XYZ file of C-alpha atoms in Angstrom:
765
model
C 112.108 78.525 74.140
C 110.031 81.637 73.560
C 108.303 82.798 76.757
C 104.828 83.849 75.708
C 103.471 84.362 79.230
C 104.973 87.329 81.067
C 104.796 88.400 84.708
C 103.848 91.774 86.092
C 103.604 93.336 89.533
C 101.099 96.073 90.403
C 102.936 97.620 93.345
C 105.486 96.670 95.993
C 105.224 97.279 99.782
C 106.801 100.558 100.909
C 107.716 99.837 104.514
C 111.009 98.023 104.036
C 111.766 94.554 105.397
C 112.438 95.979 108.850
C 110.235 99.069 108.563
C 113.123 101.238 107.375
C 110.727 103.561 105.565
C 108.645 104.100 108.695
C 111.788 104.935 110.665
C 112.944 107.290 107.930
C 109.675 109.226 107.919
C 109.578 109.586 111.665
C 113.212 110.677 111.799
C 112.372 113.425 109.335
C 109.315 114.509 111.319
C 111.457 114.680 114.473
C 113.906 116.939 112.554
C 116.719 114.428 113.057
C 117.498 114.476 109.318
C 117.071 117.112 106.624
C 115.467 116.928 103.183
C 118.696 115.852 101.469
C 119.343 113.019 103.908
C 115.746 111.925 103.587
C 115.927 111.786 99.787
C 119.164 109.772 99.808
C 117.743 107.159 102.177
C 114.395 107.009 100.346
C 116.152 106.441 97.022
C 118.219 103.639 98.505
C 115.055 101.876 99.647
C 113.301 102.412 96.294
C 116.183 100.884 94.373
C 116.421 97.948 96.769
C 112.754 97.150 96.155
C 113.302 97.321 92.398
C 116.435 95.148 92.578
C 114.505 92.433 94.366
C 111.776 92.348 91.737
C 114.405 92.300 89.004
C 116.122 89.356 90.688
C 112.805 87.520 90.959
C 112.406 87.811 87.188
C 109.388 90.117 87.005
C 108.921 91.110 83.364
C 107.001 94.339 83.982
C 108.247 96.028 87.141
C 106.197 98.906 88.579
C 107.882 102.252 89.201
C 106.477 105.348 90.949
C 104.420 102.983 93.115
C 106.521 104.265 96.017
C 105.226 107.142 98.119
C 106.375 109.428 100.893
C 102.963 109.094 102.538
C 100.144 108.023 100.211
C 99.828 107.584 96.440
C 96.625 109.633 96.216
C 98.325 112.481 98.052
C 101.244 112.127 95.613
C 98.846 112.640 92.708
C 97.231 115.615 94.430
C 100.624 117.214 95.047
C 101.802 116.570 91.492
C 98.685 118.217 90.042
C 98.304 121.143 92.494
C 95.141 119.590 93.936
C 96.049 120.293 97.557
C 93.237 121.866 99.611
C 93.024 125.630 99.202
C 93.886 126.289 102.857
C 97.424 124.993 102.186
C 97.984 127.346 99.261
C 98.341 127.089 95.504
C 101.717 126.336 93.968
C 103.647 126.983 90.758
C 106.449 124.583 91.698
C 106.762 121.103 93.219
C 105.851 120.988 96.889
C 108.667 120.809 99.404
C 108.598 117.824 101.724
C 107.371 119.912 104.632
C 104.523 121.300 102.487
C 103.589 117.821 101.322
C 103.470 116.442 104.866
C 101.477 119.459 106.050
C 98.589 118.385 103.818
C 98.635 114.898 105.311
C 99.264 115.778 108.943
C 97.960 119.298 109.358
C 99.683 122.357 110.806
C 99.117 124.703 113.709
C 96.839 126.730 111.442
C 95.251 124.120 109.170
C 93.497 120.828 109.713
C 94.842 118.031 107.503
C 93.140 116.741 104.408
C 90.416 114.207 105.085
C 91.479 110.579 105.159
C 89.444 107.419 104.650
C 89.856 103.757 103.771
C 90.991 102.652 100.331
C 87.970 100.711 99.072
C 87.463 97.712 101.394
C 91.007 97.524 102.758
C 92.678 98.735 105.946
C 94.851 101.177 103.994
C 93.967 104.875 104.380
C 94.173 107.339 101.502
C 94.092 111.136 101.460
C 90.770 112.403 100.110
C 91.106 115.013 97.325
C 89.145 118.217 97.872
C 88.149 119.733 94.542
C 86.809 122.987 95.986
C 88.553 125.997 94.438
C 91.514 123.994 93.110
C 93.488 125.117 90.056
C 94.953 121.938 88.541
C 98.337 122.229 86.885
C 101.305 119.891 86.489
C 103.864 120.682 89.166
C 105.874 117.482 89.158
C 106.014 114.549 86.737
C 106.994 112.122 89.482
C 106.226 109.197 87.156
C 108.921 110.280 84.726
C 111.400 110.975 87.530
C 111.081 107.522 89.041
C 111.062 105.796 85.649
C 114.303 107.587 84.756
C 115.817 106.745 88.147
C 115.137 103.024 87.639
C 116.502 103.117 84.092
C 119.671 104.995 85.021
C 120.484 103.027 88.181
C 119.317 99.511 87.279
C 118.609 99.553 83.511
C 114.965 98.755 84.252
C 112.404 99.867 81.678
C 109.753 100.197 84.369
C 106.002 100.500 84.206
C 104.989 103.831 85.803
C 101.911 103.410 88.011
C 99.502 106.342 87.987
C 96.036 106.669 89.500
C 93.637 107.289 86.631
C 91.753 110.593 86.415
C 88.227 109.192 86.749
C 89.034 107.245 89.912
C 90.944 110.251 91.283
C 87.812 112.342 90.809
C 85.431 109.774 92.295
C 87.652 109.284 95.328
C 87.477 113.024 96.051
C 84.892 115.464 97.358
C 83.250 118.722 96.377
C 81.778 120.719 99.249
C 82.253 117.759 101.548
C 80.397 115.275 99.329
C 81.960 112.552 97.204
C 81.906 113.290 93.503
C 79.178 111.169 91.905
C 77.217 113.520 89.645
C 77.991 113.079 85.955
C 78.234 116.849 85.385
C 80.820 117.231 88.146
C 82.804 114.249 86.878
C 82.893 115.618 83.334
C 83.801 119.140 84.447
C 86.702 117.902 86.555
C 87.761 115.461 83.842
C 88.011 118.338 81.367
C 90.340 120.087 83.812
C 92.492 117.045 84.555
C 92.891 115.411 81.149
C 95.278 118.065 79.755
C 97.505 117.517 82.803
C 97.464 113.746 82.371
C 98.179 114.413 78.704
C 101.319 116.364 79.649
C 102.485 113.499 81.847
C 101.937 110.919 79.102
C 103.561 113.045 76.418
C 106.652 113.541 78.551
C 106.775 109.817 79.288
C 106.464 109.049 75.579
C 109.243 111.497 74.707
C 111.536 109.780 77.215
C 110.860 106.374 75.654
C 108.500 104.818 78.193
C 106.860 101.683 76.781
C 104.081 100.846 79.257
C 102.042 102.807 81.800
C 99.844 101.174 84.418
C 96.742 103.355 84.651
C 94.859 102.353 87.796
C 91.088 102.817 87.530
C 89.783 100.717 90.433
C 86.399 102.479 90.410
C 85.585 100.549 87.231
C 84.560 97.605 89.419
C 81.841 99.754 91.013
C 80.014 100.433 87.735
C 76.728 98.747 86.876
C 75.764 99.954 83.386
C 77.508 100.464 80.064
C 76.685 104.187 80.163
C 78.791 104.459 83.324
C 81.872 103.699 81.224
C 81.596 106.929 79.200
C 84.035 109.016 81.324
C 86.624 106.229 81.095
C 86.069 106.065 77.337
C 86.645 109.804 77.112
C 89.804 109.508 79.195
C 91.283 106.552 77.303
C 90.549 108.072 73.895
C 92.175 111.364 74.883
C 95.356 109.747 76.223
C 95.656 107.521 73.162
C 95.302 110.573 70.920
C 97.888 112.749 72.667
C 100.416 109.979 73.414
C 99.841 107.220 70.815
C 103.185 105.492 71.422
C 102.403 104.795 75.080
C 100.969 101.357 75.800
C 98.390 101.511 78.574
C 97.443 98.671 80.877
C 94.096 99.727 82.322
C 94.223 98.179 85.767
C 91.260 97.146 87.918
C 91.177 95.195 91.172
C 89.130 94.185 94.236
C 86.143 92.850 92.228
C 84.680 92.042 88.823
C 83.699 94.296 85.934
C 79.920 94.367 85.366
C 79.716 96.375 82.084
C 82.315 93.963 80.694
C 81.753 94.453 76.973
C 81.905 98.249 77.245
C 85.171 98.157 79.201
C 86.738 95.657 76.775
C 86.165 98.180 73.955
C 88.224 100.935 75.592
C 91.200 102.041 73.446
C 93.967 100.591 75.631
C 96.544 97.905 74.922
C 96.014 95.738 78.023
C 93.339 95.309 80.682
C 94.060 94.131 84.204
C 91.378 91.981 85.832
C 91.129 90.468 89.307
C 90.498 86.714 89.220
C 90.727 86.261 92.993
C 88.186 88.654 94.534
C 85.783 88.705 91.578
C 83.417 85.966 92.881
C 84.255 84.083 89.686
C 82.513 86.702 87.553
C 85.458 87.963 85.468
C 86.228 84.429 84.315
C 82.549 83.842 83.550
C 82.444 87.033 81.457
C 85.498 85.968 79.464
C 84.061 82.505 78.855
C 80.685 83.888 77.770
C 81.706 87.076 75.966
C 85.354 86.521 75.102
C 88.383 88.782 75.388
C 89.619 91.217 72.710
C 92.241 89.595 70.488
C 94.114 92.890 70.118
C 94.639 93.322 73.869
C 96.809 91.717 76.518
C 95.032 90.185 79.501
C 96.829 91.177 82.705
C 95.432 88.411 84.890
C 95.467 88.918 88.650
C 95.572 85.288 89.788
C 97.620 85.485 93.012
C 95.805 86.826 96.097
C 97.254 90.234 96.941
C 95.142 90.516 100.109
C 96.012 87.372 102.030
C 99.198 85.601 103.096
C 98.494 81.975 102.298
C 100.483 80.202 99.625
C 98.501 79.635 96.459
C 97.614 76.178 95.220
C 99.994 76.449 92.289
C 98.530 73.469 90.470
C 95.134 75.207 90.501
C 96.679 78.504 89.430
C 98.514 76.900 86.521
C 95.228 75.423 85.351
C 93.504 78.820 85.668
C 96.289 80.517 83.719
C 96.085 77.924 80.950
C 92.304 78.291 80.842
C 92.712 82.057 80.421
C 95.282 81.489 77.665
C 92.557 79.758 75.697
C 90.609 83.015 75.587
C 93.470 85.527 75.606
C 96.666 84.244 73.992
C 98.549 87.392 75.078
C 98.712 87.233 78.845
C 100.558 88.677 81.827
C 100.325 86.974 85.212
C 100.211 89.255 88.230
C 98.828 89.646 91.767
C 95.144 90.485 92.131
C 96.094 93.947 93.448
C 99.101 95.882 94.676
C 101.208 93.958 97.201
C 101.028 97.049 99.401
C 98.442 95.115 101.434
C 100.678 92.209 102.532
C 104.009 91.966 104.414
C 107.248 91.825 102.464
C 108.964 88.508 103.166
C 108.497 85.357 105.232
C 112.205 84.890 105.838
C 111.970 86.436 109.314
C 109.243 83.920 110.211
C 111.481 80.889 109.615
C 111.719 80.075 113.323
C 107.955 79.566 113.466
C 106.105 76.267 113.167
C 107.260 74.757 109.880
C 103.787 73.539 108.971
C 102.412 77.080 109.014
C 105.577 78.795 107.799
C 105.796 76.767 104.577
C 102.154 77.540 103.795
C 102.676 81.312 103.979
C 103.406 83.655 101.071
C 104.156 87.334 101.632
C 104.976 89.772 98.815
C 108.303 88.250 97.780
C 106.918 84.726 97.873
C 103.894 85.771 95.811
C 106.165 87.186 93.129
C 108.070 83.899 93.102
C 104.765 82.038 92.747
C 103.983 84.089 89.647
C 107.324 83.057 88.180
C 106.581 79.364 88.740
C 103.135 79.621 87.135
C 104.553 81.527 84.164
C 107.248 78.891 83.660
C 104.623 76.149 83.689
C 102.579 78.033 81.088
C 105.736 78.451 79.007
C 106.275 74.673 79.062
C 109.211 74.753 81.476
C 109.653 72.008 84.066
C 108.388 73.147 87.475
C 107.501 69.699 88.833
C 109.646 70.091 91.956
C 108.148 73.452 92.861
C 104.583 72.196 92.346
C 105.252 69.112 94.458
C 106.727 71.154 97.313
C 103.762 73.514 97.141
C 101.242 70.658 97.375
C 103.099 69.088 100.274
C 103.094 72.357 102.221
C 99.370 72.893 101.652
C 98.509 69.300 102.559
C 100.549 69.405 105.773
C 98.603 72.447 106.926
C 95.267 70.996 105.813
C 95.832 67.810 107.821
C 97.502 69.411 110.847
C 95.578 68.360 113.976
C 96.165 71.725 115.647
C 94.052 73.425 112.982
C 90.771 71.782 113.937
C 88.837 71.789 117.243
C 85.591 69.756 117.173
C 84.154 71.601 120.192
C 84.444 74.920 118.328
C 82.558 73.552 115.368
C 79.898 72.125 117.695
C 79.383 75.498 119.422
C 78.962 77.310 116.091
C 76.458 74.716 114.929
C 74.533 75.006 118.213
C 73.926 78.762 117.957
C 70.263 79.600 118.545
C 68.018 82.654 118.783
C 68.789 83.251 122.466
C 72.390 84.157 121.591
C 71.342 86.953 119.217
C 69.108 89.009 121.511
C 69.493 91.158 124.647
C 67.223 90.293 127.560
C 65.240 93.558 127.265
C 64.697 96.214 124.622
C 66.859 99.346 124.493
C 64.428 101.711 126.229
C 64.091 99.344 129.185
C 67.854 98.913 129.380
C 68.447 102.648 129.125
C 66.390 103.395 132.228
C 68.119 100.655 134.203
C 71.584 101.830 133.080
C 70.823 105.488 133.829
C 69.881 104.585 137.380
C 72.947 102.380 137.828
C 75.583 104.641 136.258
C 74.279 108.096 137.272
C 76.198 109.872 134.507
C 75.975 113.657 134.020
C 74.520 115.534 131.085
C 76.730 115.123 127.961
C 79.112 112.577 129.552
C 82.745 112.661 128.458
C 84.921 109.671 127.670
C 87.692 108.601 125.293
C 87.742 105.814 122.736
C 90.185 103.651 124.656
C 93.918 103.948 124.043
C 96.402 106.457 125.431
C 99.895 107.308 124.103
C 102.266 104.432 123.472
C 105.269 106.472 124.543
C 108.890 105.590 123.829
C 109.115 104.366 127.419
C 106.123 102.050 126.969
C 107.549 100.643 123.736
C 110.996 100.217 125.261
C 109.628 98.350 128.275
C 107.608 96.051 126.018
C 110.639 95.359 123.833
C 112.791 94.599 126.882
C 110.132 92.248 128.223
C 109.842 90.415 124.906
C 113.612 90.058 124.723
C 113.716 88.549 128.205
C 115.511 91.561 129.655
C 112.544 92.408 131.890
C 110.705 89.892 134.049
C 106.965 89.318 133.786
C 106.537 90.772 137.253
C 108.536 93.914 136.472
C 106.661 94.439 133.209
C 103.277 93.967 134.873
C 104.273 96.466 137.568
C 105.234 99.009 134.920
C 101.917 98.573 133.052
C 100.046 98.927 136.350
C 101.908 102.152 137.102
C 100.928 103.580 133.691
C 97.299 102.605 134.209
C 97.268 104.251 137.633
C 98.942 107.417 136.341
C 96.428 107.823 133.505
C 93.427 107.071 135.709
C 94.574 109.948 137.908
C 95.093 112.187 134.852
C 91.571 111.475 133.584
C 90.149 112.200 137.025
C 92.002 115.514 137.211
C 90.772 116.538 133.760
C 87.266 115.668 134.880
C 86.209 112.895 132.506
C 83.085 110.954 133.448
C 83.829 107.491 132.066
C 87.449 106.397 132.181
C 89.602 103.859 130.337
C 92.686 101.971 131.432
C 94.689 103.112 128.394
C 95.620 99.801 126.705
C 99.338 100.161 127.434
C 99.767 96.406 127.254
C 98.509 96.297 123.647
C 100.578 96.826 120.533
C 97.501 96.910 118.323
C 93.781 96.449 118.892
C 93.653 93.342 116.697
C 97.142 91.929 117.086
C 96.754 91.859 120.882
C 93.633 89.689 120.720
C 95.295 87.498 118.110
C 98.044 86.793 120.618
C 95.507 85.724 123.241
C 92.959 83.656 121.290
C 93.554 80.109 120.124
C 93.837 79.609 116.356
C 95.856 82.802 115.761
C 99.522 83.222 114.889
C 101.376 86.447 115.654
C 104.033 87.029 113.006
C 107.483 88.314 113.856
C 107.804 90.851 111.063
C 104.534 90.783 109.130
C 104.106 94.558 109.018
C 101.679 96.266 106.637
C 101.172 99.994 106.044
C 97.927 101.481 107.349
C 98.595 105.176 106.712
C 101.654 107.416 106.647
C 104.269 105.814 108.859
C 101.609 103.844 110.716
C 102.196 100.115 110.340
C 100.136 97.253 111.702
C 101.006 93.596 112.074
C 97.833 91.656 111.277
C 97.605 88.290 113.026
C 97.217 85.156 110.946
C 94.156 82.996 111.608
C 95.341 79.476 110.823
C 92.824 77.312 112.730
C 89.572 77.179 114.661
C 89.336 80.143 117.050
C 88.679 79.522 120.738
C 88.892 81.273 124.099
C 91.908 80.256 126.152
C 91.821 82.536 129.192
C 90.659 86.043 130.249
C 92.300 88.624 128.024
C 91.491 92.107 129.359
C 89.821 91.390 132.688
C 92.773 91.893 135.029
C 93.711 95.313 133.602
C 90.096 96.519 133.606
C 89.497 95.334 137.166
C 92.697 96.966 138.386
C 91.777 100.270 136.716
C 88.289 100.153 138.202
C 89.748 99.569 141.672
C 91.532 102.935 141.445
C 88.459 105.123 140.944
C 84.815 105.551 141.842
C 84.023 106.552 138.252
C 83.077 103.796 135.787
C 85.922 102.324 133.739
C 85.103 100.845 130.351
C 86.206 97.348 129.482
C 87.716 97.437 125.989
C 87.627 94.636 123.434
C 87.754 94.464 119.650
C 84.700 93.140 117.806
C 84.706 90.059 115.541
C 84.308 91.778 112.173
C 87.184 94.175 112.830
C 89.374 91.306 113.977
C 88.621 89.336 110.825
C 88.937 92.365 108.506
C 92.285 93.334 110.011
C 93.683 89.812 110.108
C 94.887 87.384 107.484
C 92.105 84.812 107.513
C 92.278 81.097 106.815
C 90.863 80.348 103.385
C 89.610 76.771 103.817
C 86.276 77.680 105.485
C 83.901 80.624 105.073
C 84.700 83.992 106.612
C 81.286 84.012 108.314
C 82.167 80.781 110.115
C 85.483 82.216 111.320
C 83.665 85.375 112.384
C 81.209 83.424 114.521
C 84.041 81.430 116.082
C 85.668 84.700 117.133
C 82.340 86.018 118.411
C 81.770 82.990 120.641
C 85.259 83.370 122.082
C 84.751 87.082 122.752
C 81.347 86.419 124.317
C 83.177 84.622 127.115
C 85.439 87.633 127.605
C 82.462 90.007 127.792
C 80.753 87.815 130.379
C 83.940 87.596 132.418
C 84.258 91.392 132.391
C 80.678 91.742 133.571
C 81.139 89.139 136.294
C 84.243 91.030 137.457
C 82.146 94.171 138.032
C 82.787 96.143 134.828
C 79.573 98.059 134.108
C 80.438 99.485 130.675
C 81.996 97.333 127.956
C 83.079 98.794 124.618
C 83.172 96.345 121.719
C 84.973 98.243 118.963
C 83.847 97.711 115.369
C 85.746 100.382 113.381
C 86.096 98.162 110.312
C 82.418 97.442 109.730
C 81.853 100.017 106.976
C 85.282 99.730 105.383
C 84.854 96.023 104.706
C 81.566 96.533 102.886
C 81.694 94.703 99.523
C 82.153 96.962 96.535
C 78.992 95.710 94.852
C 75.631 96.379 96.472
C 74.375 92.897 95.646
C 76.868 91.451 98.143
C 76.101 93.901 100.959
C 73.245 92.216 102.751
C 75.020 88.926 103.386
C 78.044 90.800 104.725
C 75.987 93.096 106.976
C 73.806 90.271 108.274
C 76.923 88.309 109.216
C 78.391 91.401 110.916
C 75.280 91.981 113.014
C 75.068 88.316 113.944
C 78.674 88.193 115.149
C 78.313 91.425 117.139
C 75.191 90.139 118.840
C 76.776 86.787 119.635
C 79.536 88.763 121.369
C 77.365 91.165 123.344
C 73.915 89.769 124.077
C 74.788 87.570 127.031
C 75.096 90.460 129.506
C 72.476 91.717 131.947
C 70.375 94.810 131.218
C 72.373 97.062 133.554
C 75.618 96.429 131.620
C 76.029 99.137 129.007
C 77.448 98.034 125.654
C 79.365 100.604 123.605
C 80.855 100.303 120.139
C 83.087 102.568 118.052
C 83.338 103.130 114.288
C 85.509 105.444 112.247
C 85.968 106.702 108.666
C 82.488 105.673 107.603
C 79.776 106.953 105.315
C 76.937 105.996 107.591
C 74.043 106.556 105.186
C 74.782 103.144 103.690
C 74.677 101.258 106.982
C 72.483 103.266 109.338
C 70.019 100.367 109.626
C 72.854 98.006 110.445
C 74.101 100.341 113.167
C 70.639 100.267 114.684
C 70.450 96.477 114.390
C 73.686 96.026 116.342
C 71.596 97.049 119.363
C 74.553 98.660 121.151
C 73.535 101.085 123.882
C 76.084 103.715 122.813
C 77.932 104.166 119.529
C 80.833 106.576 119.013
C 81.827 107.646 115.507
C 84.358 109.855 113.704
C 83.053 113.274 112.699
C 85.774 115.868 113.335
C 88.108 115.063 110.448
C 85.251 115.090 107.985
C 84.261 118.425 109.542
C 80.904 117.085 110.674
C 79.732 115.801 107.289
C 78.828 112.395 108.747
C 76.310 114.062 111.057
C 74.122 114.547 107.992
C 73.345 110.816 108.070
C 71.686 111.316 111.441
C 69.751 114.315 110.154
C 68.083 111.989 107.667
C 67.466 109.150 110.124
C 65.832 109.218 113.544
C 68.424 107.438 115.684
C 67.046 106.523 119.088
C 70.049 105.159 120.963
C 72.971 107.028 122.529
C 75.781 108.345 120.378
C 79.173 109.981 120.750
C 80.075 112.148 117.785
C 83.854 112.530 117.758
C 84.641 116.201 118.314
C 88.464 116.129 118.207
C 90.497 114.764 115.262
C 93.259 112.736 116.883
C 95.130 112.147 113.600
C 96.030 115.822 113.176
C 99.130 117.257 114.825
C 97.237 120.513 115.245
C 95.322 120.712 118.533
C 91.825 122.199 118.365
C 90.889 125.091 120.634
C 87.972 125.077 123.060
C 85.722 127.083 120.764
C 86.232 124.681 117.848
C 85.390 121.652 119.978
C 82.365 123.426 121.442
C 81.194 124.247 117.909
C 81.511 120.562 116.956
C 79.415 119.603 119.990
C 76.778 122.203 119.117
C 76.680 120.929 115.533
C 75.880 117.440 116.788
C 73.241 118.696 119.180
C 71.347 120.119 116.222
C 70.428 116.581 115.158
C 70.927 114.444 118.297
C 68.777 114.651 121.418
C 71.026 116.035 124.201
C 69.969 113.145 126.439
C 71.502 110.755 123.898
C 74.743 112.674 123.384
C 78.258 111.687 124.536
C 81.391 113.786 124.003
C 84.574 112.023 122.927
C 87.557 112.202 120.548
C 87.316 110.648 117.100
C 89.491 107.646 117.789
C 92.078 106.120 120.122
C 94.996 108.271 121.262
C 97.901 105.822 121.142
C 99.710 107.656 118.313
C 99.673 111.056 120.031
C 102.158 112.407 122.573
C 101.249 112.698 126.227
C 101.458 116.493 126.063
C 99.119 116.624 123.048
C 96.589 114.334 124.709
C 96.483 116.182 128.016
C 96.047 119.548 126.296
C 93.407 118.253 123.882
C 91.378 116.369 126.496
C 91.512 119.309 128.882
C 90.126 121.524 126.126
C 87.515 118.886 125.247
C 86.313 118.780 128.855
C 86.242 122.580 129.016
C 84.266 122.717 125.761
C 81.742 120.215 127.132
C 81.378 122.302 130.298
C 80.878 125.445 128.213
C 78.120 123.781 126.193
C 76.451 122.427 129.349
C 76.478 125.888 130.905
C 75.023 127.417 127.761
C 72.336 124.731 127.689
C 71.441 125.376 131.329
C 71.235 129.105 130.721
C 68.921 128.503 127.779
């Protein structure tokens, strides 16, 4: 029987089933292997990923979706778009040169890094100042040829489209939004893309996946003009190449204009589109001369799809677009690889999970059903698994539902206004001018990781492990005291990850065994799975905070993760609203905050780094999201007395969009990232009169290069130009868990010295 419905994948996870890619990168950075050894191992992993997709029956397999660090950085390196401070090249970058852009050097700060749309993945931000674009490396052809030679796969090269590449970058520290700038850069880049496509065509490539995710952020038909220019040019210079113009993460607003673009297929997201892409197709139709690449499987979450529903959706779409590919809603980069290592878990939950491999298998089942093949057994098993989870008694807790329903105004408001609280806190804490602190975590050394692994494997008793953690806390309290910091932290040595740790302690969460997902570079996180109602089981951080506070006369911050960040960095149950889950988490964390206060902790930091990154891509959805975020934060924090100081932390944010929300959180102190963006974020506070206390990060912890005292002092002075000195805190950009102990001690010593230098200068003035 002729199979009219095909399957396609948009991208496969890079980490390896057991994080082999992460280990490979870090071995290279430690100089344990050379370039040749690295390339051999990387190729082995690439081909393994392709073999799996081939075995699963994927019709259109992506190639060049792999990366040695980040796919945007790959595009920058291929086109000589690396920041000017790293040089200009006439040849492909060596590995060491490539990694220097991402990680920095002794002489140069790394390229800026921020979140990829509303995900927890970080991408390298292109800097278009003084660049001279030229094609240095057709990596798309190399990896296509590799797949063809080794596995006889006629792959689908995945390339980030030129318009999105431009819009994701900056000129003079500002994101490229002006039409003139977009057109000027597009004129420079299109000939290079043309070279790539012509070389692909000459080699016999059939399909190219051209990712233009910024299409979902457009509002008017006129906004489509740069994409029209791009598509027309590529069709003219490489007419034999079939292009699938791929979008994801939301719906297309100027639908008719996009449907007219001269491409052979258009990829649409039918999962995260709020139902709008389907509505457009039903009302407007879909071009008969194009293939619909329909993203119907959720590429963001880990729950098994309702395959009966998905088959019906696919058949509905066939009625409007007879030529159809079935694919995930977005690249599977954002989910773990396989559930097979979770088999020892509760069967009810395990059988309702679908990681990358399982999602690809789901696509195959749906395609077979659309092609009139018998998939009755698979559909029955799928329904049974979903029903077992739906009816599982452990998923529902009536008292949790009752508490959410009973929320009232008193749980959304501090007892006094900020100015009253500030006076009370100043008298209680007696902090110096420009107080210094850190964001929370200290290095997770090899010794710390080894002790944790031994404890988990039963090779170390609970008592011995607790004694080791206590010794690390004590050692770092003493180090902070010696450096001279004013507000200390316990270091979070007991935590693998700021979200995973809380997921292990709260009811309703499942910690996976091997559910790793890439965050940036070799950094992998293991998001917890929220399978049921969330509730507080027992104190989570109190004992460590109390112990740390007992070691010093200086205040020690209690450290917890806020509800929105927990939900944004977790895989969330999909049977109730996210706002409901968020409030469940907030009520649980409220108990932890009150327990910290009762135990004598005077400063409590409720970290919300994911607030801005999770902002919906369309402005019309912002307010509901931000209102829910503020509500959950206030539920968590408003039960404390006036003298308890509430801090929060955010990173990688464009704060102009959410400055009112930051104010509405009503935190006493907020710390934010500014060093990596070289102070650009401070401009948001130049335009807005912010009245509460703020710590502008003055040391970029993600760079291997350590700043000198003068650089940190300059960052402090820059902040003091727009922030009242009485409001100002001095701190690093982010937590320090990924740095070495030597790096941290040097950097924090310099930070303290820079603060002292600025204080002295201020006193002299």
